Coordinates of C-alpha atoms in Angstrom, one line a residue:
Chain A
X25 CA -72.9 56.7 77.8
X26 CA -76.4 55.2 77.8
X27 CA -75.1 52.5 80.1
X28 CA -74.1 55.1 82.5
X29 CA -77.5 56.7 82.3
X30 CA -79.0 53.3 82.9
X31 CA -76.9 53.0 86.0
X32 CA -78.0 56.4 87.2
X33 CA -81.7 55.7 86.9
X34 CA -81.3 52.3 88.5
X35 CA -79.4 53.8 91.4
X36 CA -81.9 56.5 91.8
X37 CA -84.7 54.0 91.9
X38 CA -82.8 51.9 94.5
X39 CA -82.2 55.0 96.6
X40 CA -85.8 56.3 96.4
X41 CA -87.2 52.8 97.3
X42 CA -84.8 52.4 100.3
X43 CA -86.2 52.7 103.8
X44 CA -84.6 55.3 106.2
X45 CA -82.9 52.5 108.1
X46 CA -81.3 51.2 104.9
X47 CA -80.1 54.7 104.1
X48 CA -78.7 55.1 107.6
X49 CA -76.9 51.7 107.2
X50 CA -75.5 52.9 103.9
X51 CA -74.2 56.1 105.5
X52 CA -72.6 54.1 108.3
X53 CA -71.0 51.9 105.7
X54 CA -69.5 54.9 103.9
X55 CA -68.1 56.3 107.2
X56 CA -66.6 52.9 108.2
X57 CA -65.0 52.6 104.7
X58 CA -63.7 56.2 105.1
X59 CA -62.2 55.4 108.5
X60 CA -60.4 52.3 107.1
X61 CA -59.1 54.3 104.0
X62 CA -57.7 57.0 106.2
X63 CA -56.0 54.7 108.6
X64 CA -54.2 52.5 106.1
X65 CA -54.5 53.9 102.6
X66 CA -52.0 51.5 101.0
X67 CA -53.7 48.4 102.4
X68 CA -57.1 49.8 101.6
X69 CA -56.3 50.4 98.0
X70 CA -54.7 47.0 97.7
X71 CA -57.8 45.3 99.1
X72 CA -60.1 47.4 97.0
X73 CA -58.3 46.3 93.8
X74 CA -58.2 42.7 95.1
X75 CA -62.0 42.9 95.6
X76 CA -62.5 44.5 92.2
X77 CA -60.5 41.6 90.5
X78 CA -62.4 39.0 92.5
X79 CA -65.7 40.8 92.0
X80 CA -65.3 41.0 88.2
X81 CA -64.6 37.3 88.0
X82 CA -67.8 36.7 90.0
X83 CA -69.6 39.0 87.6
X84 CA -68.3 37.0 84.6
X85 CA -69.6 33.7 86.1
X86 CA -72.9 35.2 87.3
X87 CA -73.9 36.8 84.0
X88 CA -74.2 33.4 82.2
X89 CA -76.0 32.0 85.2
X90 CA -78.5 34.9 85.3
X91 CA -79.0 34.8 81.5
X92 CA -79.7 31.1 81.3
X93 CA -82.0 31.2 84.4
X94 CA -83.9 34.2 82.9
X95 CA -84.2 32.9 79.4
X96 CA -84.6 29.2 79.8
X97 CA -85.8 28.9 83.4
X98 CA -83.0 26.4 84.1
X99 CA -81.0 26.6 87.3
X100 CA -77.7 25.6 85.8
X101 CA -75.6 24.2 88.6
X102 CA -72.9 23.2 86.0
X103 CA -72.0 26.8 85.4
X104 CA -69.2 26.7 87.9
X105 CA -67.8 23.6 86.2
X106 CA -67.7 25.6 83.0
X107 CA -65.7 28.4 84.8
X108 CA -63.4 25.7 86.1
X109 CA -62.9 24.2 82.6
X110 CA -61.9 27.7 81.4
X111 CA -59.1 27.6 83.8
X112 CA -58.0 24.0 82.9
X113 CA -58.3 24.7 79.2
X114 CA -56.0 27.7 79.6
X115 CA -53.6 25.7 81.6
X116 CA -53.6 22.8 79.1
X117 CA -53.2 25.2 76.1
X118 CA -50.2 27.0 77.7
X119 CA -48.5 24.3 79.7
X120 CA -49.1 21.2 77.6
X121 CA -49.3 22.7 74.1
X122 CA -47.1 25.8 74.5
X123 CA -49.8 28.1 73.1
X124 CA -49.1 31.7 74.0
X125 CA -51.2 33.4 76.7
X126 CA -53.1 35.7 74.3
X127 CA -54.2 32.8 72.1
X128 CA -55.1 30.7 75.1
X129 CA -57.3 33.5 76.4
X130 CA -59.2 33.2 73.1
X131 CA -59.2 29.4 72.7
X132 CA -60.2 28.5 76.2
X133 CA -63.5 30.5 76.3
X134 CA -64.4 29.3 72.8
X135 CA -63.7 25.7 73.9
X136 CA -65.8 26.2 77.0
X137 CA -68.6 27.7 74.9
X138 CA -68.5 24.6 72.7
X139 CA -68.8 22.4 75.8
X140 CA -71.7 24.6 76.8
X141 CA -73.5 24.0 73.5
X142 CA -73.0 20.2 73.8
X143 CA -74.6 20.4 77.3
X144 CA -77.5 22.5 76.0
X145 CA -78.2 20.3 73.0
X146 CA -77.7 16.9 74.7
X147 CA -79.1 17.6 78.2
X148 CA -80.8 20.9 78.9
X149 CA -83.0 21.0 75.8
X150 CA -85.0 18.1 77.1
X151 CA -85.6 19.9 80.4
X152 CA -87.2 23.2 79.3
X153 CA -90.6 23.7 80.8
X154 CA -90.1 20.9 83.3
X155 CA -89.9 21.4 87.1
X156 CA -86.8 23.5 88.0
X157 CA -85.6 20.8 90.4
X158 CA -85.1 18.4 87.5
X159 CA -82.8 20.9 85.8
X160 CA -80.9 21.5 89.0
X161 CA -80.4 17.8 89.6
X162 CA -79.3 17.1 86.0
X163 CA -76.8 20.0 86.0
X164 CA -75.6 18.9 89.5
X165 CA -74.9 15.5 88.0
X166 CA -73.1 17.2 85.1
X167 CA -71.0 19.2 87.6
X168 CA -69.8 16.0 89.3
X169 CA -69.0 14.4 85.9
X170 CA -67.0 17.4 84.7
X171 CA -65.2 17.7 88.1
X172 CA -64.2 14.0 88.1
X173 CA -63.1 14.2 84.5
X174 CA -60.9 17.2 85.4
X175 CA -59.5 15.4 88.4
X176 CA -58.7 12.4 86.2
X177 CA -57.0 14.4 83.5
X178 CA -55.2 17.1 85.6
X179 CA -55.1 15.6 89.1
X180 CA -56.6 16.7 92.4
X181 CA -54.2 19.5 93.3
X182 CA -54.2 22.9 91.8
X183 CA -52.5 23.6 88.5
X184 CA -51.2 27.0 87.3
X185 CA -49.6 28.1 84.1
X186 CA -46.6 30.5 84.1
X187 CA -47.7 34.1 84.0
X188 CA -46.7 35.8 80.7
X189 CA -43.6 37.9 81.2
X190 CA -45.1 41.2 80.2
X191 CA -47.8 40.9 82.9
X192 CA -45.6 39.8 85.8
X193 CA -44.5 43.1 87.1
X194 CA -46.2 45.6 89.3
X195 CA -47.7 49.0 88.6
X196 CA -47.0 51.9 90.9
X197 CA -50.1 53.6 92.1
X198 CA -48.4 56.0 94.5
X199 CA -49.5 54.7 97.9
X200 CA -49.1 51.1 96.8
X201 CA -47.9 48.7 94.1
X202 CA -50.5 46.7 92.2
X203 CA -49.7 43.5 90.2
X204 CA -50.0 44.4 86.5
X205 CA -51.8 41.1 85.9
X206 CA -54.6 42.2 88.2
X207 CA -55.1 45.4 86.3
X208 CA -55.1 43.4 83.1
X209 CA -57.8 41.1 84.6
X210 CA -60.0 44.0 85.5
X211 CA -59.6 45.5 82.0
X212 CA -60.5 42.3 80.1
X213 CA -63.4 41.6 82.5
X214 CA -64.8 45.1 82.1
X215 CA -64.6 45.0 78.3
X216 CA -66.3 41.6 78.1
X217 CA -69.0 42.4 80.7
X218 CA -69.7 45.7 78.9
X219 CA -69.9 43.8 75.6
X220 CA -72.5 41.4 77.0
X221 CA -74.4 44.3 78.5
X222 CA -74.4 46.1 75.2
X223 CA -75.4 43.0 73.3
X224 CA -78.4 42.3 75.5
X225 CA -79.7 45.9 76.0
X226 CA -78.8 47.6 72.7
X227 CA -78.9 45.1 69.8
X228 CA -81.7 43.4 67.8
X229 CA -80.4 40.0 69.1
X230 CA -80.6 41.3 72.6
X231 CA -84.2 42.5 72.0
X232 CA -85.2 39.1 71.0
X233 CA -83.5 37.6 74.0
X234 CA -85.2 40.0 76.4
X235 CA -88.6 39.3 74.8
X236 CA -87.9 35.6 75.2
X237 CA -87.2 36.1 78.9
X238 CA -90.5 37.9 79.3
X239 CA -92.7 35.6 77.3
X240 CA -91.0 32.8 75.4
X241 CA -94.1 31.4 73.6
X242 CA -95.2 34.9 72.4
X243 CA -91.7 35.5 71.2
X244 CA -92.0 32.5 68.9
X245 CA -95.4 33.6 67.7
X246 CA -93.8 36.8 66.7
X247 CA -91.4 34.9 64.5
X248 CA -88.3 34.5 66.6
X249 CA -86.4 31.2 66.4
X250 CA -86.1 30.9 70.2
X251 CA -84.3 27.5 70.4
X252 CA -81.5 29.0 68.3
X253 CA -81.2 31.9 70.8
X254 CA -81.2 29.4 73.7
X255 CA -78.1 27.8 72.2
X256 CA -76.5 31.1 71.4
X257 CA -77.0 32.4 74.9
X258 CA -75.7 29.2 76.4
X259 CA -72.6 29.5 74.3
X260 CA -72.2 33.1 75.4
X261 CA -72.8 32.5 79.1
X262 CA -70.4 29.5 79.1
X263 CA -67.7 31.4 77.2
X264 CA -67.8 34.4 79.6
X265 CA -67.5 32.0 82.6
X266 CA -64.7 30.3 80.7
X267 CA -62.9 33.6 80.2
X268 CA -63.3 34.3 83.9
X269 CA -61.6 30.9 84.6
X270 CA -58.9 31.6 82.1
X271 CA -58.1 35.0 83.8
X272 CA -58.1 33.4 87.2
X273 CA -56.0 30.4 86.6
X274 CA -52.9 32.4 85.7
X275 CA -53.1 34.4 88.9
X276 CA -54.4 31.8 91.4
X277 CA -54.3 28.4 89.7
X278 CA -57.4 26.2 89.6
X279 CA -58.4 22.9 91.2
X280 CA -61.5 20.7 90.8
X281 CA -63.1 22.1 93.9
X282 CA -63.4 25.5 92.1
X283 CA -66.5 24.2 90.2
X284 CA -68.7 24.0 93.3
X285 CA -67.1 26.9 95.2
X286 CA -67.7 29.4 92.4
X287 CA -71.2 28.2 91.4
X288 CA -72.3 28.8 94.9
X289 CA -70.8 32.3 94.9
X290 CA -72.4 33.0 91.5
X291 CA -75.8 32.0 92.9
X292 CA -75.3 34.3 95.8
X293 CA -74.5 37.1 93.4
X294 CA -77.5 36.4 91.2
X295 CA -79.8 36.3 94.3
X296 CA -78.3 39.6 95.6
X297 CA -78.6 41.3 92.3
X298 CA -82.1 40.1 91.7
X299 CA -82.8 36.9 89.7
X300 CA -82.2 37.5 86.0
X301 CA -81.3 41.2 86.3
X302 CA -78.1 41.6 84.2
X303 CA -77.4 45.0 85.8
X304 CA -78.0 43.6 89.2
X305 CA -75.5 40.8 88.7
X306 CA -72.8 43.3 87.8
X307 CA -73.5 45.4 90.9
X308 CA -73.9 42.4 93.2
X309 CA -70.7 40.8 91.9
X310 CA -68.7 43.9 92.7
X311 CA -70.5 44.3 96.0
X312 CA -69.6 40.7 97.1
X313 CA -66.0 41.1 95.8
X314 CA -65.5 44.3 97.7
X315 CA -67.3 43.1 100.8
X316 CA -65.1 40.1 101.0
X317 CA -61.8 42.1 100.7
X318 CA -62.8 45.3 102.5
X319 CA -64.8 44.2 105.5
X320 CA -61.7 42.7 107.2
X321 CA -59.9 46.0 106.7
X322 CA -62.9 47.9 108.0
X323 CA -63.2 45.7 111.1
X324 CA -59.5 46.0 111.9
X325 CA -59.6 49.8 111.5
X326 CA -62.8 50.0 113.7
X327 CA -61.0 47.9 116.3
X328 CA -58.1 50.4 116.3
X329 CA -60.4 53.5 116.6
X330 CA -62.6 52.0 119.3
X331 CA -59.9 50.1 121.1
X332 CA -62.2 47.0 121.2
X333 CA -59.9 44.3 119.6
X334 CA -62.8 41.8 119.6
X335 CA -64.3 43.6 116.6
X336 CA -61.4 42.5 114.5
X337 CA -62.8 39.0 113.8
X338 CA -60.4 36.8 112.0
X339 CA -61.2 34.2 109.3
X340 CA -64.7 35.3 108.4
X341 CA -63.8 36.2 104.8
X342 CA -65.5 33.1 103.3
X343 CA -68.6 33.8 105.2
X344 CA -69.0 37.3 104.0
X345 CA -70.8 36.7 100.7
X346 CA -73.5 34.8 102.5
X347 CA -73.8 37.4 105.2
X348 CA -74.2 40.1 102.6
X349 CA -76.9 38.0 100.9
X350 CA -78.8 37.6 104.1
X351 CA -78.5 41.3 104.8
X352 CA -79.7 42.2 101.3
X353 CA -82.6 39.8 101.3
X354 CA -83.8 41.0 104.7
X355 CA -84.1 44.5 103.2
X356 CA -85.0 43.6 99.7
X357 CA -86.4 40.1 99.4
X358 CA -86.3 40.2 95.6
X359 CA -82.6 41.3 95.5
X360 CA -81.3 44.7 94.7
X361 CA -82.7 45.0 91.2
X362 CA -85.1 42.1 91.1
X363 CA -88.3 44.1 91.2
X364 CA -88.4 45.1 87.5
X365 CA -88.1 41.5 86.7
X366 CA -85.7 39.7 84.4
X367 CA -82.9 41.2 82.4
X368 CA -83.3 44.8 83.0
Chain B
X6 CA -108.5 31.7 46.6
X7 CA -108.6 29.8 49.9
X8 CA -105.8 31.1 52.1
X9 CA -106.4 29.0 55.2
X10 CA -108.0 25.6 55.0
X11 CA -108.6 23.8 58.2
X12 CA -110.0 20.4 57.7
X13 CA -111.1 17.7 60.2
X14 CA -108.9 19.2 62.9
X15 CA -108.7 17.2 66.1
X16 CA -106.7 18.5 69.0
X17 CA -106.5 18.4 72.7
X18 CA -104.5 18.7 75.9
X19 CA -103.2 16.2 78.4
X20 CA -106.5 16.5 80.1
X21 CA -108.5 15.4 77.1
X22 CA -109.5 16.0 73.5
X23 CA -111.1 19.4 72.8
X24 CA -111.6 19.5 69.0
X25 CA -113.3 16.7 67.2
X26 CA -113.1 17.7 63.5
X27 CA -113.1 21.4 62.9
X28 CA -113.4 22.7 59.3
X29 CA -112.8 26.3 58.6
X30 CA -111.9 28.1 55.3
X31 CA -110.7 31.6 55.1
X32 CA -110.4 33.2 51.7
X33 CA -107.7 35.7 50.8
X34 CA -108.7 39.1 52.2
X35 CA -111.8 37.8 54.0
X36 CA -112.9 38.6 57.6
X37 CA -114.3 35.5 59.2
X38 CA -115.4 35.1 62.8
X39 CA -115.4 31.9 64.9
X40 CA -118.1 32.1 67.5
X41 CA -119.0 29.9 70.4
X42 CA -119.6 29.7 74.1
X43 CA -116.9 29.4 76.7
X44 CA -115.1 26.1 76.4
X45 CA -116.3 25.4 72.9
X46 CA -112.7 25.2 71.6
X47 CA -112.2 28.6 70.0
X48 CA -108.9 29.4 71.5
X49 CA -107.7 25.8 71.0
X50 CA -108.5 26.1 67.3
X51 CA -106.5 29.4 67.0
X52 CA -103.5 28.0 69.0
X53 CA -103.4 24.9 66.9
X54 CA -103.2 27.0 63.7
X55 CA -100.5 29.3 65.3
X56 CA -98.5 26.3 66.4
X57 CA -98.5 26.8 70.2
X58 CA -96.8 24.2 72.4
X59 CA -100.3 23.3 73.4
X60 CA -102.7 21.9 72.2
X61 CA -101.4 18.8 70.5
X62 CA -102.8 18.3 67.1
X63 CA -104.2 14.8 66.9
X64 CA -105.6 14.7 63.4
X65 CA -106.7 16.6 60.4
X66 CA -104.9 19.2 58.3
X67 CA -104.1 22.9 58.5
X68 CA -103.4 24.2 55.0
X69 CA -102.1 27.7 54.5
X70 CA -101.5 29.0 51.0
X71 CA -101.2 25.4 49.8
X72 CA -98.7 24.2 52.4
X73 CA -99.4 22.1 55.5
X74 CA -98.8 24.0 58.8
X75 CA -99.3 21.4 61.5
X76 CA -96.0 20.2 62.9
X77 CA -94.2 23.4 62.2
X78 CA -92.6 25.5 64.9
X79 CA -94.6 28.7 65.8
X80 CA -91.8 30.9 64.4
X81 CA -91.9 29.1 61.1
X82 CA -95.7 29.5 60.9
X83 CA -95.2 33.2 61.7
X84 CA -92.7 33.6 58.9
X85 CA -95.1 32.2 56.3
X86 CA -97.4 35.2 57.0
X87 CA -99.6 34.4 59.9
X88 CA -99.7 36.9 62.8
X89 CA -101.3 35.9 66.1
X90 CA -102.9 38.2 68.6
X91 CA -103.6 35.9 71.5
X92 CA -105.9 36.2 74.5
X93 CA -104.9 38.8 77.0
X94 CA -102.8 40.6 74.3
X95 CA -99.5 39.3 75.7
X96 CA -97.5 42.4 74.9
X97 CA -93.9 42.1 76.2
X98 CA -94.5 43.9 79.5
X99 CA -91.0 45.3 80.0
X100 CA -90.4 46.3 76.3
X101 CA -91.4 49.7 75.0
X102 CA -94.1 50.3 72.4
X103 CA -91.3 50.7 69.8
X104 CA -89.4 47.6 70.9
X105 CA -92.6 45.5 70.9
X106 CA -93.2 46.5 67.3
X107 CA -89.6 46.4 66.2
X108 CA -89.3 42.8 67.4
X109 CA -92.0 41.7 65.0
X110 CA -90.4 43.8 62.2
X111 CA -87.0 42.2 62.8
X112 CA -88.4 38.7 62.3
X113 CA -90.8 39.1 59.5
X114 CA -90.1 38.3 55.8
X115 CA -91.7 41.4 54.4
X116 CA -92.4 43.7 57.2
X117 CA -94.0 47.1 57.3
X118 CA -92.1 50.3 58.2
X119 CA -92.4 51.2 61.9
X120 CA -93.6 54.7 61.0
X121 CA -96.3 53.3 58.8
X122 CA -97.5 51.1 61.7
X123 CA -97.4 54.0 64.2
X124 CA -99.3 56.3 61.7
X125 CA -102.0 53.7 61.8
X126 CA -102.2 53.9 65.6
X127 CA -101.8 57.6 66.6
X128 CA -102.5 56.7 70.2
X129 CA -99.4 54.6 70.3
X130 CA -97.2 57.0 68.5
X131 CA -97.6 59.3 71.4
X132 CA -96.2 56.8 73.8
X133 CA -93.3 55.3 71.9
X134 CA -91.0 54.7 74.9
X135 CA -93.7 53.6 77.3
X136 CA -93.4 50.0 78.6
X137 CA -96.4 47.8 77.8
X138 CA -97.0 47.0 81.5
X139 CA -97.7 50.7 82.2
X140 CA -100.4 50.9 79.4
X141 CA -104.1 50.5 79.7
X142 CA -105.9 47.4 78.5
X143 CA -107.1 49.2 75.3
X144 CA -103.7 50.5 74.6
X145 CA -102.2 47.1 75.1
X146 CA -104.7 45.6 72.7
X147 CA -103.8 48.2 70.1
X148 CA -100.1 47.4 70.6
X149 CA -100.8 43.7 70.2
X150 CA -102.6 44.4 67.0
X151 CA -99.9 46.9 65.9
X152 CA -97.2 44.2 66.5
X153 CA -99.2 41.7 64.4
X154 CA -99.7 44.3 61.6
X155 CA -96.0 45.2 61.6
X156 CA -95.1 41.8 60.3
X157 CA -97.4 42.6 57.3
X158 CA -99.1 39.2 57.4
X159 CA -101.5 37.6 54.9
X160 CA -103.7 36.3 57.8
X161 CA -104.2 37.7 61.3
X162 CA -105.6 35.5 64.0
X163 CA -107.4 37.5 66.7
X164 CA -108.5 35.9 70.0
X165 CA -111.2 37.9 71.7
X166 CA -109.7 41.3 71.1
X167 CA -112.7 43.1 72.7
X168 CA -112.5 41.3 76.0
X169 CA -112.6 43.5 79.1
X170 CA -112.5 46.8 77.1
X171 CA -114.7 49.9 77.6
X172 CA -117.4 50.3 74.9
X173 CA -115.7 53.3 73.2
X174 CA -112.5 51.3 72.9
X175 CA -114.4 48.3 71.5
X176 CA -115.6 50.6 68.7
X177 CA -112.1 51.9 68.1
X178 CA -110.7 48.3 67.9
X179 CA -113.6 47.3 65.6
X180 CA -112.7 50.2 63.3
X181 CA -109.0 49.1 63.4
X182 CA -109.9 45.5 62.5
X183 CA -112.1 46.6 59.7
X184 CA -109.4 48.9 58.3
X185 CA -106.8 46.2 58.5
X186 CA -109.1 44.0 56.5
X187 CA -110.4 46.6 54.0
X188 CA -107.4 48.8 53.4
X189 CA -104.5 46.5 54.1
X190 CA -106.2 43.5 52.5
X191 CA -105.2 41.2 55.3
X192 CA -107.5 38.2 56.0
X193 CA -108.7 38.0 59.5
X194 CA -109.9 35.0 61.6
X195 CA -111.6 36.5 64.6
X196 CA -112.5 34.4 67.7
X197 CA -115.3 36.1 69.6
X198 CA -117.9 35.4 72.3
X199 CA -119.4 38.9 71.7
X200 CA -121.8 38.3 68.8
X201 CA -122.6 41.9 68.4
X202 CA -119.0 42.8 67.8
X203 CA -118.4 39.9 65.5
X204 CA -121.5 40.9 63.4
X205 CA -120.2 44.4 63.3
X206 CA -117.0 43.5 61.5
X207 CA -117.1 40.0 60.0
X208 CA -118.6 38.9 56.7
X209 CA -118.9 35.2 57.5
X210 CA -119.3 33.2 60.8
X211 CA -118.4 29.7 61.9
X212 CA -120.1 28.5 65.1
X213 CA -118.3 26.1 67.2
X214 CA -119.9 23.9 69.9
X215 CA -118.3 21.1 71.8
X216 CA -115.3 21.0 69.5
X217 CA -117.3 20.8 66.2
X218 CA -118.4 23.4 63.7
X219 CA -122.2 23.3 63.9
X220 CA -123.1 26.1 61.6
X221 CA -121.5 28.4 59.1
X222 CA -123.5 31.5 58.2
X223 CA -123.3 34.9 56.6
X224 CA -123.8 38.0 58.8
X225 CA -127.3 38.4 57.3
X226 CA -128.2 34.8 58.1
X227 CA -126.9 35.1 61.6
X228 CA -128.9 38.2 62.2
X229 CA -132.0 36.5 60.9
X230 CA -131.6 33.1 62.5
X231 CA -132.6 33.5 66.1
X232 CA -132.7 29.8 66.7
X233 CA -128.9 29.4 66.0
X234 CA -128.1 32.4 68.1
X235 CA -130.1 31.0 71.1
X236 CA -129.0 27.4 70.8
X237 CA -125.3 27.9 70.4
X238 CA -124.5 31.4 71.6
X239 CA -127.1 32.0 74.2
X240 CA -128.2 35.4 72.8

């Protein structure tokens, strides 16, 4: 309930601070979406759910990135590699060790969290307070190492475990059929993201983390064991990214290239949402997911209604997150919710 | 009983040594000031006691209640009963009044009750949910002191708490510090440039110049000794 209230006040702030041009753009967007939805409701809902699944996975990766950046000031390029490991660990658990899906979904994130702790203790701890570029370079190096290790163990091509039988079917939504696994992904992602949000904004642990983001040294003067919280947050961020990887591998498979592909997208999400804003990351992840899946539908519907087939540009799907980022930064240079600062 | 015993403290930054043998004793329940001009090393002394990442302690000892403090993490020092109110207050800007205080309560061994703290600061109890960044300098200073008091420390370190405040708020903060010392029996080490304010609240004064303690005097002696005031404090 309080999270919904948060969302309302944040949305009101965003609306009241938007320029008339931005409001007009928003209205045009709503009309275009409406046009596409009316023309092909089945396809529209399909793509909307696809965008939601994709967006929630992006949120799961971005949360850890945003938390680590906000709290420790480290740009953790290796975060995508942790997401990728979540996928591989799940594959290994299910395909190589015959562990059931439910258990793998628990084991893989914990395993990734442990890898995260090792990275934090062995590498990142030495970099706190140093120039951000050093952290970026170190974690980029880590990414290459983890990627190559994955290629060595699981090969260069994508791997995918068998989908558990009870999640293979489809669910009828009237106008269209949706894969049950997709709905499952959305449910698990929503619960875990809500859990992290609750932990950060409503608990005593979260209070000490938010204080640490705002003034780390003062937080220690007040008596908080901050290094312990760094490690805990790194575990949590890694585990959530790992859970995202675990959810994704079953539907789409995973390959070593996922590490870099997804860390770039997560950076885009964090920048759009406003650096360090946990609420912003959630909104931006969904925004990017939906933009990527719905803009092609919107363009094709617009081409039909205007009769200008050139509007229906093909193959821009991978460009969309970056175009959205540019558009948002032009209007709000600090990102959607970056103004209030970190973790709010 | 001597609560804090700083002896031969030497400390500095990458750019050079600042303290060259500082000796300060604070007795249980005493209110002591550390006076000196800009750049004398007052803040460096307090930060060395509180265990800040800077300065680096190069020599000497910092004893608190019979135990050595130097080398401990700041949160360990806090948990032994030292609360630090640093320069510029450093309230958590995007936490509310209650959250700022609750953070200290959550991480203290023997904290005060939040209502007790707020009763002590009626101004703050009227703005419980206000974020620190939206508060005036005087309100922030009260919050910083409230946060320190909430941990129920044995020693409070205050770094220039009157800086940049209007005269009537200076008097209010003076009263608060005196009450904390008298009623709550918390020892206070107050760093100050403002001699008048220090004389108004402290019983005993150390005077720091160029990283060394050059005088230690009672309030009466400081009032009487114009030469000391002129030479080291410029008043």
